[in-house]
CSV table of N, CA, C and O in Angstrom, one decimal:
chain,number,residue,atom,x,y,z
B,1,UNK,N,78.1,98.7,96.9
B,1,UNK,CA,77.6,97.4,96.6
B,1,UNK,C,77.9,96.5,97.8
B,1,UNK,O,78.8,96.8,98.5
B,2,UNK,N,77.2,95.5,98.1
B,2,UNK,CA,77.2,94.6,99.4
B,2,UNK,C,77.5,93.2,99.0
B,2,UNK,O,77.0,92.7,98.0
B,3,UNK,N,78.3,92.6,99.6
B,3,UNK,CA,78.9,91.4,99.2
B,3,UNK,C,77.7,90.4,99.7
B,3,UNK,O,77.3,90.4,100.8
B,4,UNK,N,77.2,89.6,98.9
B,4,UNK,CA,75.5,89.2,99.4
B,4,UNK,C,76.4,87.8,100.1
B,4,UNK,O,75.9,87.6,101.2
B,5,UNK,N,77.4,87.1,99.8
B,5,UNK,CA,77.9,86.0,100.3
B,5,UNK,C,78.6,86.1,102.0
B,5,UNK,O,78.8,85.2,102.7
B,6,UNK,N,78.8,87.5,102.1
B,6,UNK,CA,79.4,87.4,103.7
B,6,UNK,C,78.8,86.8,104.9
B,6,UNK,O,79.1,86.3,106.0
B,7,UNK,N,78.0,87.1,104.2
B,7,UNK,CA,76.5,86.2,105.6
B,7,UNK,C,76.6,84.9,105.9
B,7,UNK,O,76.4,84.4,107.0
B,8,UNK,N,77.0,84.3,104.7
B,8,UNK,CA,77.0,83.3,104.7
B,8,UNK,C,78.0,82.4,104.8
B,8,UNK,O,77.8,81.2,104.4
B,9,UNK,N,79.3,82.6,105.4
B,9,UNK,CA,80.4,81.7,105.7
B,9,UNK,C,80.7,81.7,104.6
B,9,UNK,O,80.6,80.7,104.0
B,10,UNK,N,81.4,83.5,103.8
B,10,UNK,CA,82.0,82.6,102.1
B,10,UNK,C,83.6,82.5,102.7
B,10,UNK,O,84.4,83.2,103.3
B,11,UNK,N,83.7,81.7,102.3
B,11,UNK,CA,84.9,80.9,102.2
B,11,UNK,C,85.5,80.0,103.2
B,11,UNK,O,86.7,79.5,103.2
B,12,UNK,N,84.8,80.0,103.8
B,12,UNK,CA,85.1,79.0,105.0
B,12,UNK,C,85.0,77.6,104.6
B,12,UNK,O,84.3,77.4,103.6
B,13,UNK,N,85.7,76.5,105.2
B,13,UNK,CA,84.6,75.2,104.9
B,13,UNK,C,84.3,74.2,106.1
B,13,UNK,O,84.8,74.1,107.2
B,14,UNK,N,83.3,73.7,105.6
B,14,UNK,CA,83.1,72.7,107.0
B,14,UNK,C,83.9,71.8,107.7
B,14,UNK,O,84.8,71.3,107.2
B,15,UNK,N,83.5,71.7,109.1
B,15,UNK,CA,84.3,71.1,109.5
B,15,UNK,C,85.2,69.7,109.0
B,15,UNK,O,84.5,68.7,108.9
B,16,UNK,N,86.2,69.6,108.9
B,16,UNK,CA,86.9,68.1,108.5
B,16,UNK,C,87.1,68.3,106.7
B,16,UNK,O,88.0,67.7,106.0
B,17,UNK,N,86.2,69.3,106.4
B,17,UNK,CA,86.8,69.6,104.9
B,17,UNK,C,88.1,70.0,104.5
B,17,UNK,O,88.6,70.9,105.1
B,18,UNK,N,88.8,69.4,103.6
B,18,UNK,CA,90.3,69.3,102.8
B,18,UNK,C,90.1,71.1,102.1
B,18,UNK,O,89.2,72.0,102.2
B,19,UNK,N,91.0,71.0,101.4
B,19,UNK,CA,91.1,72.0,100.5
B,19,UNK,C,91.3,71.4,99.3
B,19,UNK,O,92.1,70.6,99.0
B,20,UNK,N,90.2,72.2,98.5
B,20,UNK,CA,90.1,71.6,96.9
B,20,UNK,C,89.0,70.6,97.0
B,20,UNK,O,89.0,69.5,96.4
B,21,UNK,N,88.1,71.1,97.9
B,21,UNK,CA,87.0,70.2,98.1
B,21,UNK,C,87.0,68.5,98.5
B,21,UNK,O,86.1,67.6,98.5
B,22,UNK,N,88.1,68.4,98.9
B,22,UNK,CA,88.2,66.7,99.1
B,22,UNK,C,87.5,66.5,100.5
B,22,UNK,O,87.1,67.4,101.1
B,23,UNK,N,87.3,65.1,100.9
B,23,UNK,CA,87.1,65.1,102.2
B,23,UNK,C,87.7,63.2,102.8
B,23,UNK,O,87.4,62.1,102.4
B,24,UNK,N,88.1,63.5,103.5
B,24,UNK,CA,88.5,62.1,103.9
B,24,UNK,C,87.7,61.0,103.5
B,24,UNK,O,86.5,60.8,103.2
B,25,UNK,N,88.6,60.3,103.5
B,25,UNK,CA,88.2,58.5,102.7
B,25,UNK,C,86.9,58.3,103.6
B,25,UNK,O,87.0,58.5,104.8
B,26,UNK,N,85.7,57.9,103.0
B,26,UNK,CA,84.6,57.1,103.7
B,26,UNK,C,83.7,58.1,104.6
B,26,UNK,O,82.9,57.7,105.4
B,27,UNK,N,84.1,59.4,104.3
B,27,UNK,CA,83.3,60.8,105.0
B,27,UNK,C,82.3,60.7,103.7
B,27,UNK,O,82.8,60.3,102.6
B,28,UNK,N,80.8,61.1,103.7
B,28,UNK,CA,80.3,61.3,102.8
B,28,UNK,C,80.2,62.5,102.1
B,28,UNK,O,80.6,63.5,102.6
B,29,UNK,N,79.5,62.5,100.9
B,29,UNK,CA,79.7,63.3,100.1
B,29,UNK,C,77.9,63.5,99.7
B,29,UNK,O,77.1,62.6,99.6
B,30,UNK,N,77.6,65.0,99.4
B,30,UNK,CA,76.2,65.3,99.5
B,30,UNK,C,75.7,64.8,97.4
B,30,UNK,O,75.9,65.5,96.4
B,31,UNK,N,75.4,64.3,97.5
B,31,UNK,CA,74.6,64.1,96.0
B,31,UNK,C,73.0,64.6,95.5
B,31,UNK,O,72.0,64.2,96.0
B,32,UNK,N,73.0,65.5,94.4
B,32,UNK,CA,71.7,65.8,94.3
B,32,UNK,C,71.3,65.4,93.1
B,32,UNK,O,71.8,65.9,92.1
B,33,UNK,N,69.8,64.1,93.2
B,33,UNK,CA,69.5,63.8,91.7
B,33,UNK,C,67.8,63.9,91.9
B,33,UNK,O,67.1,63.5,92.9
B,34,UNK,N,67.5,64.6,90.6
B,34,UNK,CA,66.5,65.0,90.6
B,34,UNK,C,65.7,63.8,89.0
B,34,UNK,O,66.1,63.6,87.8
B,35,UNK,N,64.5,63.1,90.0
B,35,UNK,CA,63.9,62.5,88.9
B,35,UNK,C,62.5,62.9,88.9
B,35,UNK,O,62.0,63.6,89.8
B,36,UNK,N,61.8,62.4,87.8
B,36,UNK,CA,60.6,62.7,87.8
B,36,UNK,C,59.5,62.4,88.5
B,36,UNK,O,59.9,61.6,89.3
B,37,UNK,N,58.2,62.6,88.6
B,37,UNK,CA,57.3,62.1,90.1
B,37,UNK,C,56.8,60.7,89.9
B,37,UNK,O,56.8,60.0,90.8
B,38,UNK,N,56.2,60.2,88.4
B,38,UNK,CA,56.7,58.7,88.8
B,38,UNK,C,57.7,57.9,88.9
B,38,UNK,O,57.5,56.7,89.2
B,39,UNK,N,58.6,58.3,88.7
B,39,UNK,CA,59.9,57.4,89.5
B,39,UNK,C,60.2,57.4,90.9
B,39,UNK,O,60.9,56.5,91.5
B,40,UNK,N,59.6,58.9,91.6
B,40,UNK,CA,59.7,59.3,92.7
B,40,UNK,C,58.8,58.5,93.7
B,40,UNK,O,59.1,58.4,94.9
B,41,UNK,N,57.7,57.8,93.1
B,41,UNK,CA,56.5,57.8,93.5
B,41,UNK,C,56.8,56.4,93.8
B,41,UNK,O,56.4,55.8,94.8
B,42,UNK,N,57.5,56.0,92.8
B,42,UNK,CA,58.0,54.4,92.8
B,42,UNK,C,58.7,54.1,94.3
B,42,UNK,O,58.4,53.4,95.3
B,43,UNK,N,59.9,55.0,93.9
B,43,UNK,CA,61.0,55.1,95.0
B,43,UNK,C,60.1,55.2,96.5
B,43,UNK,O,60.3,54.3,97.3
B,44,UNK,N,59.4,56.0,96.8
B,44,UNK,CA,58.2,56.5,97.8
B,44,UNK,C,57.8,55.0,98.1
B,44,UNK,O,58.1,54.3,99.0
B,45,UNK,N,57.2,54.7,97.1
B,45,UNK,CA,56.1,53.3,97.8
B,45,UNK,C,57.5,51.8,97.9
B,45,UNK,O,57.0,50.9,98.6
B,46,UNK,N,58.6,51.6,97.6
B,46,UNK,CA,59.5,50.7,97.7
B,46,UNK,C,60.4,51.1,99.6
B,46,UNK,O,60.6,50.3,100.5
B,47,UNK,N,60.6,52.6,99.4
B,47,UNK,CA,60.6,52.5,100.6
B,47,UNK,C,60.1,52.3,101.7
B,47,UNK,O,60.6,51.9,102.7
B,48,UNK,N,58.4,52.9,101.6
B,48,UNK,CA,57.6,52.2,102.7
B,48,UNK,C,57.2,50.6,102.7
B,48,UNK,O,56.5,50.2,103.6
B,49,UNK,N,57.4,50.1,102.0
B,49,UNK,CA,56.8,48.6,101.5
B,49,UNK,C,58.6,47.5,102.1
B,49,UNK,O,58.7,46.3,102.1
B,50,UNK,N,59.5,48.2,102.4
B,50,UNK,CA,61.1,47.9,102.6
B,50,UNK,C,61.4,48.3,103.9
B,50,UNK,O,62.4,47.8,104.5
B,51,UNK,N,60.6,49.2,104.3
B,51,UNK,CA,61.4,50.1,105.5
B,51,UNK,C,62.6,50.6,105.8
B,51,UNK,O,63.3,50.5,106.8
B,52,UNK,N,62.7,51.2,104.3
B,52,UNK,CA,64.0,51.7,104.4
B,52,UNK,C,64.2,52.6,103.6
B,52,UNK,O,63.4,53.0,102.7
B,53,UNK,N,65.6,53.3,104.0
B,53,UNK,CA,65.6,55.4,103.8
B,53,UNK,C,65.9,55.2,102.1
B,53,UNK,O,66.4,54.2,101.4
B,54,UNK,N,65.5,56.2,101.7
B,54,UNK,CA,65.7,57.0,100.2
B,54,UNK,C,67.4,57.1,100.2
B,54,UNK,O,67.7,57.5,99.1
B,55,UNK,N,68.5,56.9,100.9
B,55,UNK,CA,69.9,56.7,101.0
B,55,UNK,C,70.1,55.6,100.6
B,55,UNK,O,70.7,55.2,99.6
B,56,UNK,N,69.2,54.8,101.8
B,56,UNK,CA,70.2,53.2,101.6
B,56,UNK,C,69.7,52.6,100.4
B,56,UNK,O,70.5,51.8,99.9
B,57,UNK,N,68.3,52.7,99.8
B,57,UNK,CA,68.0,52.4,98.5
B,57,UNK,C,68.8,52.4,97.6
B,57,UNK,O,69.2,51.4,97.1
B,58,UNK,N,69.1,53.9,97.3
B,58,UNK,CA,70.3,54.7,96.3
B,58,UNK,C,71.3,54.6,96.5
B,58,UNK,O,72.1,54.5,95.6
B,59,UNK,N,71.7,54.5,97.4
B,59,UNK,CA,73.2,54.1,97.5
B,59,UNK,C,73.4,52.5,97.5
B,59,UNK,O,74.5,52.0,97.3
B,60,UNK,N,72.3,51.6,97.8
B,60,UNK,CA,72.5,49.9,96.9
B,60,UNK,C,72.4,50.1,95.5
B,60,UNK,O,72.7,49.2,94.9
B,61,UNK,N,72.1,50.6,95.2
B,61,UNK,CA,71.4,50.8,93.6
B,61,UNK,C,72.4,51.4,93.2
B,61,UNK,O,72.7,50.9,92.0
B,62,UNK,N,73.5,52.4,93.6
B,62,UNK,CA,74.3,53.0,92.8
B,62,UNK,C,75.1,51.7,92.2
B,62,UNK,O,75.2,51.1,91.1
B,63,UNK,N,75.9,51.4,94.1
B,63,UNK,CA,76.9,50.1,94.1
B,63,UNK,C,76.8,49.4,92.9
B,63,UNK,O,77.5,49.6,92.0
B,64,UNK,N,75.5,48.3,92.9
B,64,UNK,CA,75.2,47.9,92.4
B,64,UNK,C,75.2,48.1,91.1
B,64,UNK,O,75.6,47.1,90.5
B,65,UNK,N,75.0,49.0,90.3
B,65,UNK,CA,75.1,49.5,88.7
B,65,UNK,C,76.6,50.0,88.8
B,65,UNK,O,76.8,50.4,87.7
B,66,UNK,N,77.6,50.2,89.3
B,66,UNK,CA,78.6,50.9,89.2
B,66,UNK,C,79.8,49.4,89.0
B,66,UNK,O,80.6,49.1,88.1
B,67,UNK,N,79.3,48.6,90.4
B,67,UNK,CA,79.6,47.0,89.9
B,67,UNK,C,79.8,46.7,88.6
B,67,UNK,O,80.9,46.8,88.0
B,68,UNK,N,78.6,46.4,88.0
B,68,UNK,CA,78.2,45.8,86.3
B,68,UNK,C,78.7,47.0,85.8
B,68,UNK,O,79.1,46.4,84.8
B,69,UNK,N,79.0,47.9,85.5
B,69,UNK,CA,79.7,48.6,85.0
B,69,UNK,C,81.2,48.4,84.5
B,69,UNK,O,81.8,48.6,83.5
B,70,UNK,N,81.5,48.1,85.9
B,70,UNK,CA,83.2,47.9,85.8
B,70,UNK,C,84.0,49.1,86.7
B,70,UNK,O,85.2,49.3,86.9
B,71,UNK,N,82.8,49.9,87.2
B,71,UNK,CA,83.6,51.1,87.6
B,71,UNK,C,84.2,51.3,89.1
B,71,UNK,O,84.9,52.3,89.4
């Protein structure tokens, strides 16, 4: 049987990575959110109409709702 993960750096971690997955204060962190193609489409035309990345959108937008939250 062949260990299909050796190839691939199992168990290593990237550089600056903690153990137990942490990573230093204000290092970022990868997020994956999957929405549908008109929301996508939205997002798409706000950022060419803004000039500005699909990050900095979502990451004001998180802030921002995480604010009014309380959280």
């Amino acid at each position: 049987m062949v260990n299909k993960t050796a190839g691939r750096g199992a168990g290593q971690r990237p550089a600056g990575a903690k153990r137990g997955g942490r990573t230093a204060q204000g290092e970022p962190r990868a997020l994956t959110l999957k929405v549908d193609s008109r929301l996508y489409g939205r997002l798409l035309k706000l950022r060419a109409t803004q000039r500005r990345t699909h990050q900095d959108i979502l990451e004001q937008a998180l802030k921002e709702y995480l604010t009014r939250a309380g959280a």
